[in-house]
C-alpha cells in the first residue's frame, strides 16, 4: 500500500546545488505522463499564463473544498502560478508529497534533516535529491518568480537560461517552477528544478544528477511526475 511522505522543512538559507557549466539540455517536455500520474511539463510564457488563467482557471466555487487542517488559500490553490504566491499566508508550508512506492527502480539512500532533504539513487547511477527548506532572508514582497531566480543566481546559475516547468500539485493542478540543466564540472549531467515562495519564506528543490546525458531526461521525469506540491 503506497503512502505519501512529506519531508521536514528546516529553517535556514538555501542554495541550489552545484553550478552547471552551460545549460545545454532543453528540459521542455522532458516529463511526459506516467500512468495516471499528473504531467510535469514546460510552462507557457507569462502572457500565455495570464490569458490562460483568465479563460480556463476554475472559479472559487469550482475549486477543491478546503480541508479542515489547511488554510483557505492553500486549499484553493489548484493551480499555483508565480503570481498566486502573493495570496499565500505567511504561515503556509510548501512541501513535496512524494509517493515513495511510485519511484520504480529508485531506492532511498540518504536523509539530512538539517537541510530538509532526502536522497534517492537508481541502479543506472543517477542520484536525485529532493529538498524543502525555510529561507530566512527572502523579502516577502519580491514575488515568487524573482525569489526563485535569486535562488539560482546565488548558486552561480544564469537567470537568462532558466526554463519554466510545471510540476503537479496534490489538488490536481500544476505549480510553476524554474529549471536549468547541463554538464557539471565533475563530468556528470545535472538538472535542477526549483521554486521559492517569498511570502512564507520557503523553497522546494529537485536536483537530479546522472552519469550520462541520455539518462538525464527520463530519470528527471521519474521524479518530477511524483514530487507533487502540497501546501499546508
Coordinates of C-alpha atoms in Angstrom, one line a residue:
X1 CA 0.0 0.0 0.0
X2 CA 1.5 3.3 -1.0
X3 CA 1.9 6.2 1.4
X4 CA 2.6 9.9 1.0
X5 CA 5.7 11.1 2.6
X6 CA 6.1 14.8 3.3
X7 CA 9.7 15.8 4.1
X8 CA 10.6 18.0 7.0
X9 CA 11.0 21.8 6.5
X10 CA 14.0 23.4 8.1
X11 CA 14.8 27.0 9.0
X12 CA 17.9 28.0 7.1
X13 CA 19.0 29.8 3.9
X14 CA 19.5 27.6 0.9
X15 CA 21.4 27.5 -2.3
X16 CA 20.6 25.3 -5.3
X17 CA 23.2 22.5 -5.8
X18 CA 26.4 22.7 -7.8
X19 CA 26.7 25.1 -10.7
X20 CA 26.4 23.9 -14.3
X21 CA 28.9 24.8 -16.9
X22 CA 26.4 25.5 -19.6
X23 CA 22.6 25.0 -19.7
X24 CA 22.7 22.8 -22.8
X25 CA 20.0 20.4 -22.1
X26 CA 16.5 21.6 -23.1
X27 CA 14.1 20.3 -20.5
X28 CA 11.0 21.4 -22.4
X29 CA 8.6 18.4 -22.3
X30 CA 11.1 16.2 -20.6
X31 CA 8.5 14.8 -18.3
X32 CA 5.5 13.2 -20.0
X33 CA 2.7 11.3 -18.4
X34 CA 3.4 8.2 -16.4
X35 CA 0.4 6.0 -15.9
X36 CA -2.2 8.1 -14.1
X37 CA 0.3 10.5 -12.6
X38 CA -0.1 14.2 -13.5
X39 CA 2.3 15.5 -16.2
X40 CA 5.2 17.7 -15.4
X41 CA 5.8 19.9 -18.4
X42 CA 7.1 23.3 -19.6
X43 CA 5.0 26.2 -18.5
X44 CA 3.6 28.7 -21.1
X45 CA 5.1 32.2 -21.3
X46 CA 4.0 34.9 -18.9
X47 CA 1.5 36.3 -21.4
X48 CA 0.1 32.9 -22.2
X49 CA -0.2 32.1 -18.5
X50 CA -2.1 35.3 -17.9
X51 CA -4.5 34.6 -20.7
X52 CA -5.0 31.0 -19.7
X53 CA -5.7 31.9 -16.1
X54 CA -8.4 34.4 -17.2
X55 CA -10.1 31.9 -19.6
X56 CA -9.7 28.5 -18.0
X57 CA -9.0 28.8 -14.3
X58 CA -11.9 27.4 -12.2
X59 CA -13.9 29.8 -10.1
X60 CA -13.5 29.7 -6.3
X61 CA -16.8 27.7 -6.2
X62 CA -15.4 25.1 -8.5
X63 CA -12.1 24.6 -6.7
X64 CA -11.4 21.7 -4.3
X65 CA -13.1 22.3 -0.9
X66 CA -10.7 23.3 1.8
X67 CA -9.5 20.5 4.1
X68 CA -10.1 21.3 7.7
X69 CA -6.4 21.4 8.6
X70 CA -5.2 23.8 5.8
X71 CA -5.7 27.5 5.2
X72 CA -8.3 28.6 2.7
X73 CA -5.6 30.0 0.4
X74 CA -3.6 26.7 0.4
X75 CA -6.7 24.6 -0.2
X76 CA -7.9 26.8 -3.1
X77 CA -4.5 26.6 -4.9
X78 CA -5.4 24.0 -7.6
X79 CA -3.0 25.8 -9.9
X80 CA -0.1 27.7 -8.4
X81 CA 1.4 30.3 -10.7
X82 CA 4.2 32.5 -9.5
X83 CA 1.6 35.3 -9.2
X84 CA -0.6 33.1 -7.0
X85 CA 2.2 33.1 -4.4
X86 CA 1.2 36.6 -3.2
X87 CA -2.1 35.2 -1.9
X88 CA -0.5 32.6 0.3
X89 CA -0.4 33.0 4.1
X90 CA 3.0 33.7 5.6
X91 CA 2.4 30.6 7.8
X92 CA 1.9 28.3 4.7
X93 CA 4.3 25.4 4.5
X94 CA 5.0 24.3 0.9
X95 CA 6.1 20.7 0.7
X96 CA 6.5 17.7 -1.7
X97 CA 4.0 14.9 -1.2
X98 CA 6.1 12.1 -2.7
X99 CA 4.6 8.7 -3.4
X100 CA 7.6 6.6 -2.4
X101 CA 6.2 3.4 -3.9
X102 CA 5.8 5.1 -7.3
X103 CA 9.5 5.6 -7.8
X104 CA 10.2 2.3 -9.6
X105 CA 13.8 1.4 -9.6
X106 CA 14.8 4.1 -7.1
X107 CA 16.0 3.5 -3.5
X108 CA 16.2 6.0 -0.7
X109 CA 19.9 6.2 0.2
X110 CA 20.1 9.2 2.4
X111 CA 18.4 11.8 4.5
X112 CA 19.7 15.1 6.0
X113 CA 17.1 16.6 8.3
X114 CA 19.4 19.6 8.9
X115 CA 18.8 20.8 5.3
X116 CA 15.4 19.2 4.8
X117 CA 16.5 16.8 2.0
X118 CA 16.2 13.2 1.0
X119 CA 18.4 11.4 -1.5
X120 CA 17.3 8.6 -3.9
X121 CA 19.6 6.5 -6.1
X122 CA 18.9 4.5 -9.2
X123 CA 20.7 1.4 -10.5
X124 CA 22.0 3.4 -13.5
X125 CA 24.0 5.6 -11.2
X126 CA 21.6 8.5 -11.1
X127 CA 21.0 10.4 -7.8
X128 CA 18.0 12.6 -7.0
X129 CA 17.9 15.0 -4.1
X130 CA 14.6 16.4 -3.0
X131 CA 14.8 19.4 -0.7
X132 CA 12.4 21.7 1.1
X133 CA 13.6 24.5 3.3
X134 CA 12.7 27.6 5.1
X135 CA 14.7 30.6 3.9
X136 CA 15.3 33.3 6.4
X137 CA 16.4 36.2 4.1
X138 CA 13.7 36.4 1.5
X139 CA 11.9 39.7 1.0
X140 CA 8.2 38.6 1.2
X141 CA 7.2 41.4 -1.2
X142 CA 9.6 40.5 -4.0
X143 CA 7.3 37.9 -5.7
X144 CA 7.9 34.2 -6.3
X145 CA 9.5 34.4 -9.7
X146 CA 12.1 37.0 -8.6
X147 CA 12.7 34.9 -5.4
X148 CA 13.2 31.8 -7.5
X149 CA 15.6 33.5 -9.9
X150 CA 17.5 34.7 -6.8
X151 CA 18.0 31.0 -5.7
X152 CA 19.6 30.1 -9.0
X153 CA 21.8 33.2 -9.3
X154 CA 23.0 32.8 -5.8
X155 CA 24.3 29.4 -6.8
X156 CA 26.0 30.8 -9.9
X157 CA 23.4 29.8 -12.4
X158 CA 22.5 32.3 -15.2
X159 CA 18.9 33.6 -14.8
X160 CA 18.6 34.2 -18.6
X161 CA 19.0 30.5 -19.3
X162 CA 16.2 29.3 -16.9
X163 CA 13.2 27.5 -18.3
X164 CA 9.7 27.4 -16.8
X165 CA 8.4 24.0 -15.7
X166 CA 5.0 22.8 -14.4
X167 CA 5.0 20.3 -11.5
X168 CA 1.8 18.5 -10.4
X169 CA 0.0 19.6 -7.2
X170 CA -1.7 17.3 -4.8
X171 CA -5.0 19.0 -5.7
X172 CA -4.8 18.0 -9.4
X173 CA -3.4 21.2 -10.8
X174 CA 0.1 22.5 -11.6
X175 CA 2.7 24.7 -9.9
X176 CA 5.2 26.9 -11.8
X177 CA 8.9 26.2 -11.2
X178 CA 12.1 27.3 -12.9
X179 CA 14.8 24.8 -14.1
X180 CA 18.3 24.6 -15.6
X181 CA 20.3 21.7 -16.9
X182 CA 23.7 21.0 -18.3
X183 CA 27.1 19.4 -18.0
X184 CA 28.6 19.8 -14.5
X185 CA 32.2 20.4 -13.5
X186 CA 32.7 16.8 -12.4
X187 CA 31.8 15.4 -15.8
X188 CA 28.2 14.3 -14.9
X189 CA 24.9 15.8 -16.1
X190 CA 22.6 17.7 -13.8
X191 CA 19.2 19.3 -13.8
X192 CA 17.8 21.5 -11.0
X193 CA 14.1 22.4 -10.8
X194 CA 13.2 24.9 -8.0
X195 CA 10.5 27.2 -6.7
X196 CA 10.8 29.8 -4.0
X197 CA 7.8 31.0 -2.0
X198 CA 8.6 34.6 -1.0
X199 CA 5.8 35.3 1.4
X200 CA 6.2 32.3 3.7
X201 CA 9.9 32.2 3.0
X202 CA 10.4 28.7 1.7
X203 CA 11.9 26.8 -1.2
X204 CA 11.2 23.5 -2.9
X205 CA 14.1 22.0 -4.9
X206 CA 14.5 18.9 -7.1
X207 CA 18.1 18.1 -8.3
X208 CA 18.9 15.0 -10.5
X209 CA 22.4 14.1 -11.4
X210 CA 23.1 11.4 -13.9
X211 CA 26.3 9.8 -15.4
X212 CA 25.2 10.5 -18.9
X213 CA 23.1 12.9 -20.9
X214 CA 20.9 10.1 -22.2
X215 CA 19.7 9.2 -18.8
X216 CA 19.1 12.8 -17.5
X217 CA 15.7 13.3 -19.2
X218 CA 14.0 10.0 -18.3
X219 CA 15.4 10.0 -14.7
X220 CA 14.3 13.5 -14.1
X221 CA 10.8 12.6 -15.5
X222 CA 10.6 9.8 -12.9
X223 CA 11.0 12.2 -10.0
X224 CA 9.0 15.3 -11.3
X225 CA 5.8 13.5 -12.0
X226 CA 5.6 12.1 -8.5
X227 CA 7.0 15.0 -6.5
X228 CA 3.6 16.6 -6.1
X229 CA 3.4 20.0 -4.5
X230 CA 1.2 20.4 -1.4
X231 CA 0.5 23.5 0.8
X232 CA -0.3 23.0 4.4

